[in-house]
XYZ file of N, CA and C in Angstrom:
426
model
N 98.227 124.476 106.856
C 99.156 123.443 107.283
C 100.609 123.850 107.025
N 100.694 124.721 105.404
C 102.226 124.793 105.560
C 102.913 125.701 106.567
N 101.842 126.584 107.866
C 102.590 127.358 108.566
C 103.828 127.004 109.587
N 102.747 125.120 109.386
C 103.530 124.216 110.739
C 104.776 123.315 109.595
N 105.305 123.925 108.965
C 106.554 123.219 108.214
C 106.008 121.698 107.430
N 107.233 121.484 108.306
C 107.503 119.582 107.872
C 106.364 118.896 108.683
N 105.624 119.488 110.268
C 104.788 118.495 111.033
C 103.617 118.779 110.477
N 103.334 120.294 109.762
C 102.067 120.558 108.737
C 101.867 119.615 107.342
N 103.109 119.221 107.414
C 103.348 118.649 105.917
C 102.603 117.385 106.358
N 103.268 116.228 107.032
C 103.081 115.185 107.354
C 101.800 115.076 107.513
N 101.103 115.590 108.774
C 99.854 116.030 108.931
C 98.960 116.099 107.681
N 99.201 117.212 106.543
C 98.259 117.479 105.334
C 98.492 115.834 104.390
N 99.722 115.458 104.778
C 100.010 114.231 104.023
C 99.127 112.840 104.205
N 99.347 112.505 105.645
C 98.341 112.020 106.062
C 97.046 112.053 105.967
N 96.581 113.414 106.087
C 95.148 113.089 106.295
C 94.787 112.961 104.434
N 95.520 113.191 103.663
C 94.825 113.487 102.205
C 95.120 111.686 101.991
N 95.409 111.011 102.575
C 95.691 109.560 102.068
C 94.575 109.280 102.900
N 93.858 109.301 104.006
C 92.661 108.836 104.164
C 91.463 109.508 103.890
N 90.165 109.120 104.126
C 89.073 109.445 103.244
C 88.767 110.583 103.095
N 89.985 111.781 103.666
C 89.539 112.956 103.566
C 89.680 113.807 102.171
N 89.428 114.557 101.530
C 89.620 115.253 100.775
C 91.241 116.145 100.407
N 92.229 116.046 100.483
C 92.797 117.553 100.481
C 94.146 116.575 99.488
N 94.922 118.014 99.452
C 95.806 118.257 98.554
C 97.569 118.579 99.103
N 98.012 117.303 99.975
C 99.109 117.353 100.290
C 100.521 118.238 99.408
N 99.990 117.576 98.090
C 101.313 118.379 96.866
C 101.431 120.009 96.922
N 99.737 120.211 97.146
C 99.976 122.172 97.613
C 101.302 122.603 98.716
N 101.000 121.780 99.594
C 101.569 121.904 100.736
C 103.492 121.845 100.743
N 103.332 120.645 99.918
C 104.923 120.081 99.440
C 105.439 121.187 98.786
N 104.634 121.755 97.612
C 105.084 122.776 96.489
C 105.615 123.854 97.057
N 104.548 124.553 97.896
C 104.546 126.266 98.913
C 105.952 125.206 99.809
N 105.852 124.522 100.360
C 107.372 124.814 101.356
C 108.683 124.677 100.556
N 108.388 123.789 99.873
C 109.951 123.469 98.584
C 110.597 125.352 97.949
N 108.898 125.878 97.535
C 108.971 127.625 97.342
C 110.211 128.148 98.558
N 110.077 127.640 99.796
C 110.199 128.627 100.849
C 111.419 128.256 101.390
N 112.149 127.418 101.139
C 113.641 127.443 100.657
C 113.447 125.933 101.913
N 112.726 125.111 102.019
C 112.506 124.019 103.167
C 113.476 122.620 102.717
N 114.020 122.183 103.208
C 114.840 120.778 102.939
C 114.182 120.126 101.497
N 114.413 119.931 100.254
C 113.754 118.947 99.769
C 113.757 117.315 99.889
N 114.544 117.157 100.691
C 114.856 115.706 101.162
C 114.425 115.248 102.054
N 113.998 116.743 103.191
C 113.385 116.126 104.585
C 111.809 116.558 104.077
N 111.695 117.611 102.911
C 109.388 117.277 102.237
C 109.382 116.038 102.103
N 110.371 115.939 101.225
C 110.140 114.502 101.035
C 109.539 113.186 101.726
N 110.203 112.939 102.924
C 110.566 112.302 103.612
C 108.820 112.745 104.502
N 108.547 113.709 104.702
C 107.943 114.062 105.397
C 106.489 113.428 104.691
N 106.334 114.435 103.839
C 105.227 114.067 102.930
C 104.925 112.428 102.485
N 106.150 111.414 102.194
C 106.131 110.142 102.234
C 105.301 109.299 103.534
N 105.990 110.004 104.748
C 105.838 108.799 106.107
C 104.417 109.705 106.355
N 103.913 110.862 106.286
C 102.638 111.029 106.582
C 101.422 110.450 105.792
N 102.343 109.952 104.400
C 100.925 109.412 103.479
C 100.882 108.378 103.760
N 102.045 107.466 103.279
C 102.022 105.898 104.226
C 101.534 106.439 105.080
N 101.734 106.772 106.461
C 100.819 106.167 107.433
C 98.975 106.317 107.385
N 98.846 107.007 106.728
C 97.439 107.207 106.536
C 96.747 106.363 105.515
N 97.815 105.922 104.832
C 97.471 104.496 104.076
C 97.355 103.100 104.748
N 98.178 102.974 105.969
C 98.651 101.930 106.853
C 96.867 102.036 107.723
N 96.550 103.151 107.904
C 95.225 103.642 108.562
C 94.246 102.842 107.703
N 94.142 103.460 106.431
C 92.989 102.551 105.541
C 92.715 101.091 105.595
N 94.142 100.517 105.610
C 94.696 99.248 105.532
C 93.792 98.815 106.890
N 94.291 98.832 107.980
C 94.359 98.594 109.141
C 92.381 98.797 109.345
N 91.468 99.582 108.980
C 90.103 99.663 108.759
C 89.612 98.967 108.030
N 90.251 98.388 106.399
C 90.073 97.058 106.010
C 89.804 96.110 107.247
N 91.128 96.091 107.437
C 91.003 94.488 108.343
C 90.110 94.402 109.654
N 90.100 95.601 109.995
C 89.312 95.560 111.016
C 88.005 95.548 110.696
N 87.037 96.158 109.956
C 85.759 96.603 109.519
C 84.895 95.759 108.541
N 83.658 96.175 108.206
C 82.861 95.385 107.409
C 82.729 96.097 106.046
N 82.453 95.658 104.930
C 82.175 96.604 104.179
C 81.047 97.864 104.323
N 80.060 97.142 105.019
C 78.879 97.923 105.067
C 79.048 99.104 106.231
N 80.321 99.215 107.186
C 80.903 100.349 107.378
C 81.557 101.238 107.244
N 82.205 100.666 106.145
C 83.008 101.753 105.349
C 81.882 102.509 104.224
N 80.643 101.702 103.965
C 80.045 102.444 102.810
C 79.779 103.548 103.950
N 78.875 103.795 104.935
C 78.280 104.449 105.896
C 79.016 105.559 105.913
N 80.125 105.134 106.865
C 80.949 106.245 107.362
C 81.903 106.694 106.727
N 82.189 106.397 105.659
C 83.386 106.899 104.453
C 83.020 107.064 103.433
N 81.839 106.992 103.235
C 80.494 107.088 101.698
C 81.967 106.323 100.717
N 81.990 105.344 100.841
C 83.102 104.625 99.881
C 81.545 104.007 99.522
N 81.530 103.598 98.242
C 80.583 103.420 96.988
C 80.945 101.960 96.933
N 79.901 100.928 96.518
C 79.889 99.747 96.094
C 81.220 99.785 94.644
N 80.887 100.476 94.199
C 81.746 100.811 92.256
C 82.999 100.858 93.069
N 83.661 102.005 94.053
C 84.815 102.216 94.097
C 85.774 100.864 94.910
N 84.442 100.399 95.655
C 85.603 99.126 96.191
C 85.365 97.932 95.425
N 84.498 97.812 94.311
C 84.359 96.705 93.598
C 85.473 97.081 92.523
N 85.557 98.201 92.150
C 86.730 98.384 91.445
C 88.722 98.235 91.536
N 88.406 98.636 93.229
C 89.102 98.367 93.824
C 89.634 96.985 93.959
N 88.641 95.714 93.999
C 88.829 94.581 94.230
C 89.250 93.648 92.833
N 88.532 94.323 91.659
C 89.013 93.983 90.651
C 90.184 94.266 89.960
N 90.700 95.470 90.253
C 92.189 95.726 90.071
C 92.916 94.725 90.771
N 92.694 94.518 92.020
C 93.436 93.838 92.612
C 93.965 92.231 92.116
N 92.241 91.499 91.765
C 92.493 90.451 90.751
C 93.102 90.595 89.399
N 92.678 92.043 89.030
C 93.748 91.740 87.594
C 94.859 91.679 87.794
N 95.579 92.706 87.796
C 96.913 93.372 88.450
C 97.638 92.895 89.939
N 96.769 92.175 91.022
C 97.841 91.822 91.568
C 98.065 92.767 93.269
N 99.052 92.563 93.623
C 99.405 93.637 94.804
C 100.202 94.478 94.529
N 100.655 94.482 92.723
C 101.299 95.709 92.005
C 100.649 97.194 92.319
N 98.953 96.822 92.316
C 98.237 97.609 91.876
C 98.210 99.181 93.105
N 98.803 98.299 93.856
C 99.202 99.361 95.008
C 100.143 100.208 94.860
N 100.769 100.291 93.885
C 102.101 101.186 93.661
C 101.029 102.363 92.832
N 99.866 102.198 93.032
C 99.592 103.728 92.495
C 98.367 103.837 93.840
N 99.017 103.558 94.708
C 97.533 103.561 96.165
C 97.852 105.508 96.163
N 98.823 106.324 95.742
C 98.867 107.512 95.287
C 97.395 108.266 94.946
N 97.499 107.843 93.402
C 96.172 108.314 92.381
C 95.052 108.573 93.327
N 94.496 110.010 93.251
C 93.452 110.542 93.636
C 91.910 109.559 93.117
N 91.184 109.792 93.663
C 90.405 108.638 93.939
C 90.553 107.360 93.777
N 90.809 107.003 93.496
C 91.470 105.211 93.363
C 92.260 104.494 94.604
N 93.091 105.507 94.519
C 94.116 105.197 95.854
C 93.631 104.698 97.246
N 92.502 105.619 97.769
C 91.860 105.091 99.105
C 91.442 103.848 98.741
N 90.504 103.963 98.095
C 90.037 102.382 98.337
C 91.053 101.113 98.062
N 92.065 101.557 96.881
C 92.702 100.125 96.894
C 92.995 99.879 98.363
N 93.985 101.088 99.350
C 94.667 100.910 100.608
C 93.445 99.961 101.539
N 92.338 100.705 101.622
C 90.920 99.888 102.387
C 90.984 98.326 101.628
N 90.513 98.249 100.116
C 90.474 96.673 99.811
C 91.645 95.739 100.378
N 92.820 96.641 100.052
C 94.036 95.504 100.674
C 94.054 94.897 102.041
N 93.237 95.961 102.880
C 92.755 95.468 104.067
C 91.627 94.613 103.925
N 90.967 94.834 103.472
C 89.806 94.003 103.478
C 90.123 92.522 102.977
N 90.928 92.138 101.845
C 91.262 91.206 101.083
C 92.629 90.733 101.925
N 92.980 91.275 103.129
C 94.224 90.758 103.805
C 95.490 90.320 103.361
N 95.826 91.328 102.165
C 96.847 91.543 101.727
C 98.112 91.547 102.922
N 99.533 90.728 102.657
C 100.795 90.701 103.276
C 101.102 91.982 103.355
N 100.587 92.766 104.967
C 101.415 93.681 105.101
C 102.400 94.082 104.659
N 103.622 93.602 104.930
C 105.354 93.996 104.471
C 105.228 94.096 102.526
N 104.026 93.384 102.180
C 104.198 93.704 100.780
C 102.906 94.670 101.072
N 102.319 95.323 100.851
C 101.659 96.127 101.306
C 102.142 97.581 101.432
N 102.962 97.510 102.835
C 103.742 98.731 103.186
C 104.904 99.123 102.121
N 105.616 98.121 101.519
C 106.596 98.504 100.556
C 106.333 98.864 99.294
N 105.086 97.994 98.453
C 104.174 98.724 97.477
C 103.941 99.830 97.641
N 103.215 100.341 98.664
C 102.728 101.835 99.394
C 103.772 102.692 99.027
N 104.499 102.539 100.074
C 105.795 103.398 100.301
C 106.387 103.440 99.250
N 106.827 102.784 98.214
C 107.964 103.188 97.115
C 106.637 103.794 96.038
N 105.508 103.447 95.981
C 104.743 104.117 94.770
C 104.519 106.041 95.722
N 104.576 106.100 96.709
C 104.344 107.272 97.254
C 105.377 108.024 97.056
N 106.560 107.371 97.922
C 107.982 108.521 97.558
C 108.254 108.590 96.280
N 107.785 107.944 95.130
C 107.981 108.315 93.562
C 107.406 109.347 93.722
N 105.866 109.268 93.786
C 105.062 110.990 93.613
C 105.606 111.820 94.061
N 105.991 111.899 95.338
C 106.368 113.298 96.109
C 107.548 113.291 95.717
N 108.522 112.311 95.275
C 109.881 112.702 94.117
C 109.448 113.823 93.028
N 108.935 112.959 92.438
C 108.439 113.812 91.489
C 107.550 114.942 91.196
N 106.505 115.280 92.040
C 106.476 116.532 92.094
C 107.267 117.601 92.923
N 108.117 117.138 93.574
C 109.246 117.830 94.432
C 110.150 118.329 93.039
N 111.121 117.164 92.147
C 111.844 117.860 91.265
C 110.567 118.969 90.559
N 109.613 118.357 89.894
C 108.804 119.606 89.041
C 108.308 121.149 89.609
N 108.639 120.617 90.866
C 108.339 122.447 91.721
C 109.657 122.878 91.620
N 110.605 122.144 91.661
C 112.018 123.303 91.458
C 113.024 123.133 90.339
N 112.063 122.741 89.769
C 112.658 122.566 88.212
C 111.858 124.171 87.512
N 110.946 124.557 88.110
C 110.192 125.556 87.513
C 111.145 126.544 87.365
């Protein structure tokens, strides 16, 4: 992905925020290396994860649970966990929709539980551009 820059970025960004597996920060790290905007990784890496979070979201609302177990092997535990964060904590709990395994499903429960978009997307978005802040300074702080 990092051959295709900033649209590789977005791309690896995206897809690692939905149920796929991968590792957007590799991607962020190797181009920040390669002398690439750190303001426009940023930026990049942000609007590709939101939107692939906006994706989860949006399969919440649309879907049943018993299709997301199927076709996303999302686990009874991870969205019951999911749902209980949500009652403890709130629609805070989305400012870490980030965190590797955890993260998908909260984005899916918030759909499912029909969480206020605009609070939703802004939870999302400011807990995301923290991460990729921050591992952006720690790659060129090295």
């Amino acid at each position: 992905m990092s051959e295709y820059g900033y649209w590789g970025l977005f791309l690896a960004s995206f897809l690692a925020a939905t149920i796929l597996p991968m590792s957007s920060e590799v991607v962020l790290g190797y181009l920040l290396t390669h002398d690439l905007s750190p303001y426009i990784t940023v930026f990049a890496a942000t609007s590709g994860n939101v939107l692939g979070s906006v994706v989860n979201y949006g399969l919440g609302i649309l879907g049943s649970r018993i299709s997301f177990y199927k076709i996303f092997g999302l686990s009874d535990l991870a969205m019951g966990q999911a749902e209980k964060r949500f009652k403890k904590y709130g629609v805070f709990s989305l400012l870490f929709a980030w965190v590797p395994v955890i993260g998908d499903p909260l984005t899916v429960a918030a759909g499912v539980l029909k969480i206020n978009f605009v609070v939703f997307l802004f939870l999302v978005s400011v807990g995301k551009f923290l991460r990729y802040l921050f591992v952006s300074w720690a790659v060129l702080s090295i």
